[in-house]
GROMACS .gro file of C-alpha atoms in nm:
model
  197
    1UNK     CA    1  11.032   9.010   8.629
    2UNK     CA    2  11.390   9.175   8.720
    3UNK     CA    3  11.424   9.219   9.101
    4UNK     CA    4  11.495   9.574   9.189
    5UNK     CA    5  11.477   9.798   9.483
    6UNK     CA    6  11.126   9.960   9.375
    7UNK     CA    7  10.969   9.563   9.309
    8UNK     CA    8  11.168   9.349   9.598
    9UNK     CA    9  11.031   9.315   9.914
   10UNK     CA   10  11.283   9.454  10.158
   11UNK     CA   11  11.273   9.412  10.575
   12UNK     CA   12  11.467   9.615  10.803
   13UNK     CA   13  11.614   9.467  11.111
   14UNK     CA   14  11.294   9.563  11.326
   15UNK     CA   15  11.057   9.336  11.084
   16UNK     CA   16  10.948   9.634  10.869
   17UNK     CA   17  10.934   9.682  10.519
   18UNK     CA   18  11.199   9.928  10.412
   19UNK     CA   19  11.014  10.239  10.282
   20UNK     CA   20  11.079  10.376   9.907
   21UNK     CA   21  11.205  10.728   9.894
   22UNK     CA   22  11.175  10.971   9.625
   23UNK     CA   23  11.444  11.307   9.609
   24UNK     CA   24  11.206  11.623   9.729
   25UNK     CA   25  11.321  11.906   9.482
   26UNK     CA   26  11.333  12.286   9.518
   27UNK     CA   27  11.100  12.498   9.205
   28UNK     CA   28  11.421  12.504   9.029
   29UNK     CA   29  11.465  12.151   9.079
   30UNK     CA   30  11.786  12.093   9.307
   31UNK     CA   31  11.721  11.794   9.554
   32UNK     CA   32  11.639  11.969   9.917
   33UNK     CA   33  11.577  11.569  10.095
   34UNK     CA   34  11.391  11.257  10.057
   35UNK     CA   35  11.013  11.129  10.102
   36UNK     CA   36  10.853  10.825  10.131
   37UNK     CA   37  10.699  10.783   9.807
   38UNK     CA   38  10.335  10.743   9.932
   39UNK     CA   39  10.355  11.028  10.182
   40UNK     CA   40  10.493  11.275   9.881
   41UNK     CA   41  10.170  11.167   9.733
   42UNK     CA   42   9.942  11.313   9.999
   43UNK     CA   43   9.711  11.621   9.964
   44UNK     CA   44   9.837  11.893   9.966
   45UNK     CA   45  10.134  11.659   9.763
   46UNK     CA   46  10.531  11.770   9.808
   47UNK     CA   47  10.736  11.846   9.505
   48UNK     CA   48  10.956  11.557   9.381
   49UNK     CA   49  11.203  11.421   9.095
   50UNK     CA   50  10.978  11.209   8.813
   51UNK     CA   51  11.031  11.087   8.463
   52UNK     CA   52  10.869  11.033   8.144
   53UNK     CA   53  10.944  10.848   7.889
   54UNK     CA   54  10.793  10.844   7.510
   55UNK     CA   55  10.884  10.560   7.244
   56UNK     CA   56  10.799  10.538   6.951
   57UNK     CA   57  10.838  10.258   6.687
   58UNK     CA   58  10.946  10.285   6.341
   59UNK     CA   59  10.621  10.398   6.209
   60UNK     CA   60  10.608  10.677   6.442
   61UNK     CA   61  10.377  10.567   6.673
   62UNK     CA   62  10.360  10.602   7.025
   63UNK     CA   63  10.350  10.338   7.283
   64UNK     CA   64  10.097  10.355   7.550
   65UNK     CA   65  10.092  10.215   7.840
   66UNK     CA   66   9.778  10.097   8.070
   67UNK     CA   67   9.884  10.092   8.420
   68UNK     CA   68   9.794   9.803   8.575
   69UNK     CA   69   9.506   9.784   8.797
   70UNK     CA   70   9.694   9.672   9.097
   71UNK     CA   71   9.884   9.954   9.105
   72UNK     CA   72   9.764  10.226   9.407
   73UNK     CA   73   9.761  10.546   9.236
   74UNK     CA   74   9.551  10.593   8.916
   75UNK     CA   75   9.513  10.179   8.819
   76UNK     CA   76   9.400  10.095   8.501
   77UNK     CA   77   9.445  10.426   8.305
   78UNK     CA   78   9.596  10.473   8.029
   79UNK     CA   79   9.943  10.706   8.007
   80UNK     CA   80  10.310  10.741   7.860
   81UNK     CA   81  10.545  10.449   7.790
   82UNK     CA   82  10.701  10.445   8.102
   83UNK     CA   83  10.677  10.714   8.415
   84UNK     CA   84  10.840  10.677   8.769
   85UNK     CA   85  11.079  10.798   9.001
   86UNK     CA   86  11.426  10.846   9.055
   87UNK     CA   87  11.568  10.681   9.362
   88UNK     CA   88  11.771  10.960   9.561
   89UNK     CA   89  12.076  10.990   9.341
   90UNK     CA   90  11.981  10.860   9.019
   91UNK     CA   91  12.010  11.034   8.722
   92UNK     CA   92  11.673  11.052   8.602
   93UNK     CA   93  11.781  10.948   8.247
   94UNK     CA   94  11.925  10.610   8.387
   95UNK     CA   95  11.601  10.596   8.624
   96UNK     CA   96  11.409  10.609   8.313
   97UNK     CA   97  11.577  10.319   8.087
   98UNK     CA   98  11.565  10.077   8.396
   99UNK     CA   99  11.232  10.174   8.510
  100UNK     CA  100  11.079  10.110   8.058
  101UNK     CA  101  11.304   9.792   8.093
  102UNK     CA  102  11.176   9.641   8.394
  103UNK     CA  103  10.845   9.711   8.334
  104UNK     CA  104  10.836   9.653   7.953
  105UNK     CA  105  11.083   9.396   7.904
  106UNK     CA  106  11.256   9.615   7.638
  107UNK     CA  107  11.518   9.883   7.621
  108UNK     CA  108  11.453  10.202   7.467
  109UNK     CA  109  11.657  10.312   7.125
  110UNK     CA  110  11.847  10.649   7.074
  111UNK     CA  111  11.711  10.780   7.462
  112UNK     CA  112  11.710  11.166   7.441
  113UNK     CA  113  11.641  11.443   7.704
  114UNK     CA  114  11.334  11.623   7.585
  115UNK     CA  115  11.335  11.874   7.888
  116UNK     CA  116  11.143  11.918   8.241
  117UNK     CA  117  10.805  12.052   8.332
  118UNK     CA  118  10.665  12.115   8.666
  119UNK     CA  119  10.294  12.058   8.763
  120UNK     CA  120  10.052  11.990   9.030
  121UNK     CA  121   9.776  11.782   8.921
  122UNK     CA  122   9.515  11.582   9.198
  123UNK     CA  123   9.387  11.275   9.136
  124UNK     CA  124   8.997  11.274   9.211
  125UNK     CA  125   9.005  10.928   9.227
  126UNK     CA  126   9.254  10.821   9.487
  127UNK     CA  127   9.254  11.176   9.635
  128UNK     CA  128   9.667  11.162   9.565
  129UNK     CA  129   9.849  11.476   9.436
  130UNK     CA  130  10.092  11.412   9.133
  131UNK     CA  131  10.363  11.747   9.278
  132UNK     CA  132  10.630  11.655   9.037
  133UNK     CA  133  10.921  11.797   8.866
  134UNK     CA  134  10.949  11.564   8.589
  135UNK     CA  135  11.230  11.524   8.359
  136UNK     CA  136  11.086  11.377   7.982
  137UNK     CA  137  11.247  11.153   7.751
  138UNK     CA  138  11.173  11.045   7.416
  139UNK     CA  139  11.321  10.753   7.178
  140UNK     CA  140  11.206  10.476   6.986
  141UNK     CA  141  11.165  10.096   7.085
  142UNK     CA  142  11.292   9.821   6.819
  143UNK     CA  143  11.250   9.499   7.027
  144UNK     CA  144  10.957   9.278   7.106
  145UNK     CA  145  10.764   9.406   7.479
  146UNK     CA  146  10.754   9.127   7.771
  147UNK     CA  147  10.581   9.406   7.983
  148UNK     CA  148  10.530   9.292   8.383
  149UNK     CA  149  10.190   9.212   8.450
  150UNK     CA  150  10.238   9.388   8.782
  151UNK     CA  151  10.281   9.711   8.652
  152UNK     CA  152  10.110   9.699   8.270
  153UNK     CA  153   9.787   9.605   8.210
  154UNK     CA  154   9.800   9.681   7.864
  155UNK     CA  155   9.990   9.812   7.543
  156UNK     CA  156   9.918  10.001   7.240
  157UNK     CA  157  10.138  10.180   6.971
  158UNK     CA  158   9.901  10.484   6.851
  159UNK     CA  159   9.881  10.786   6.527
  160UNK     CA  160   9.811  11.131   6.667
  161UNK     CA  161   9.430  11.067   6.559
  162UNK     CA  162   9.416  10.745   6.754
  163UNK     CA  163   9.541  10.906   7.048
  164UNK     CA  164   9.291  11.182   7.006
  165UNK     CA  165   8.996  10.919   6.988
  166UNK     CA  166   9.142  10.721   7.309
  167UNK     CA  167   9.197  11.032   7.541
  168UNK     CA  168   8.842  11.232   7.402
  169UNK     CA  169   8.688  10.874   7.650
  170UNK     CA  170   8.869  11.001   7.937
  171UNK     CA  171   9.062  10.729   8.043
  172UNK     CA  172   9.402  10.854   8.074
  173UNK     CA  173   9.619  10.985   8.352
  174UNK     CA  174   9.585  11.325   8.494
  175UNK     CA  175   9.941  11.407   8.386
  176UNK     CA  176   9.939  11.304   8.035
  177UNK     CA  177   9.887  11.549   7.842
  178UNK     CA  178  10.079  11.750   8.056
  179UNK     CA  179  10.374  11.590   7.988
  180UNK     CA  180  10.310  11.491   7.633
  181UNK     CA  181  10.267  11.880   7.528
  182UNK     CA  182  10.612  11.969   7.761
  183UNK     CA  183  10.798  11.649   7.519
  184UNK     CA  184  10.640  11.777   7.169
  185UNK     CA  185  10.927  11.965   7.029
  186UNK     CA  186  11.150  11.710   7.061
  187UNK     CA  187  10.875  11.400   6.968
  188UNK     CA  188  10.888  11.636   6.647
  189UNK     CA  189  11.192  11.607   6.609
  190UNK     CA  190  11.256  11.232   6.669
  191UNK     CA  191  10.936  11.108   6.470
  192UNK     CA  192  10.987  11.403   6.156
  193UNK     CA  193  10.706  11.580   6.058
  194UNK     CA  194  10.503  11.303   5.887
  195UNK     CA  195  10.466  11.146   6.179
  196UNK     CA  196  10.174  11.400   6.285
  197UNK     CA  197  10.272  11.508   6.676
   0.00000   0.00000   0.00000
């Protein structure tokens, strides 16, 4: 597993671990300070940078993701290839091709911007609030996955109607389709339109 800020373990001087921080945005999306990530979480939740990213391989299917059930907000649902946050500073485009390497163990092909969408979606289960501004990404992946058992539970590469069939069982992330409807022009345009999306 690559060693990064967001998977090292980190201690201050004082003994503590060092805290993650996420860039707080404005509605129009300029950065107004930082957050520690599991605080901007919190009910009532406070508006921050995310990403999404959607590959797809050369049949035009889409790789799903099942977040792994260690992880403490919504474990062991299913959602979009890759979704995180920036670190203060990033640029959310190369927060999103680390963030699908390290935790798929492949880089994504022909990465495209495929917009933003804002949304404010609880999560009954953990009682955390996903408050994001979240900037999408689509493009395709053309090299074998070594995802990190940390963060993926499981993978799947899926058609529209398989898709349809997984997320009519309800086990998918609260943001999903959120962000999948936001990315569809441009998964249109990447995948062509016998592709389905």
């Amino acid at each position: 597993m690559p060693i990064t800020p967001a998977t090292a373990t980190h201690t201050s001087s004082n003994g503590t671990a060092d805290a993650i921080l996420l860039e707080l945005v404005d509605e129009d999306g300029v950065t107004i300070g930082t957050a520690e990530k599991l605080a901007a979480h919190q009910p009532p939740g406070r508006l921050h940078r995310a990403f999404s990213v959607f590959l797809f391989d050369e049949r035009g299917r889409l790789l799903l993701q099942q977040r792994a059930l260690g992880k403490y907000h919504s474990p062991g649902v299913w959602s979009n290839t890759c979704c995180g946050h920036p670190y203060p500073g990033e640029a959310p485009f190369a927060a999103a091709a680390r963030r699908t390497f390290e935790e798929l163990g492949a880089s994504p092909s022909l990465l495209a911007e495929a917009g933003t969408v804002r949304y404010n979606h609880p999560d009954p289960d953990s009682g955390l609030v996903e408050q994001e501004y979240n900037h999408l990404f689509v493009g395709l992946v053309q090299s074998a996955l070594r995802p990190d058992a940390e963060e993926v539970g499981d993978t799947a590469f899926v058609t529209p109607a398989e898709l349809a069939e997984r997320h009519a069982k309800g086990t998918f992330s609260s943001w999903f389709m959120t962000v999948l409807d936001a990315a569809r022009p441009a998964v249109r345009e990447l995948t062509g339109p016998s592709a389905g999306w």
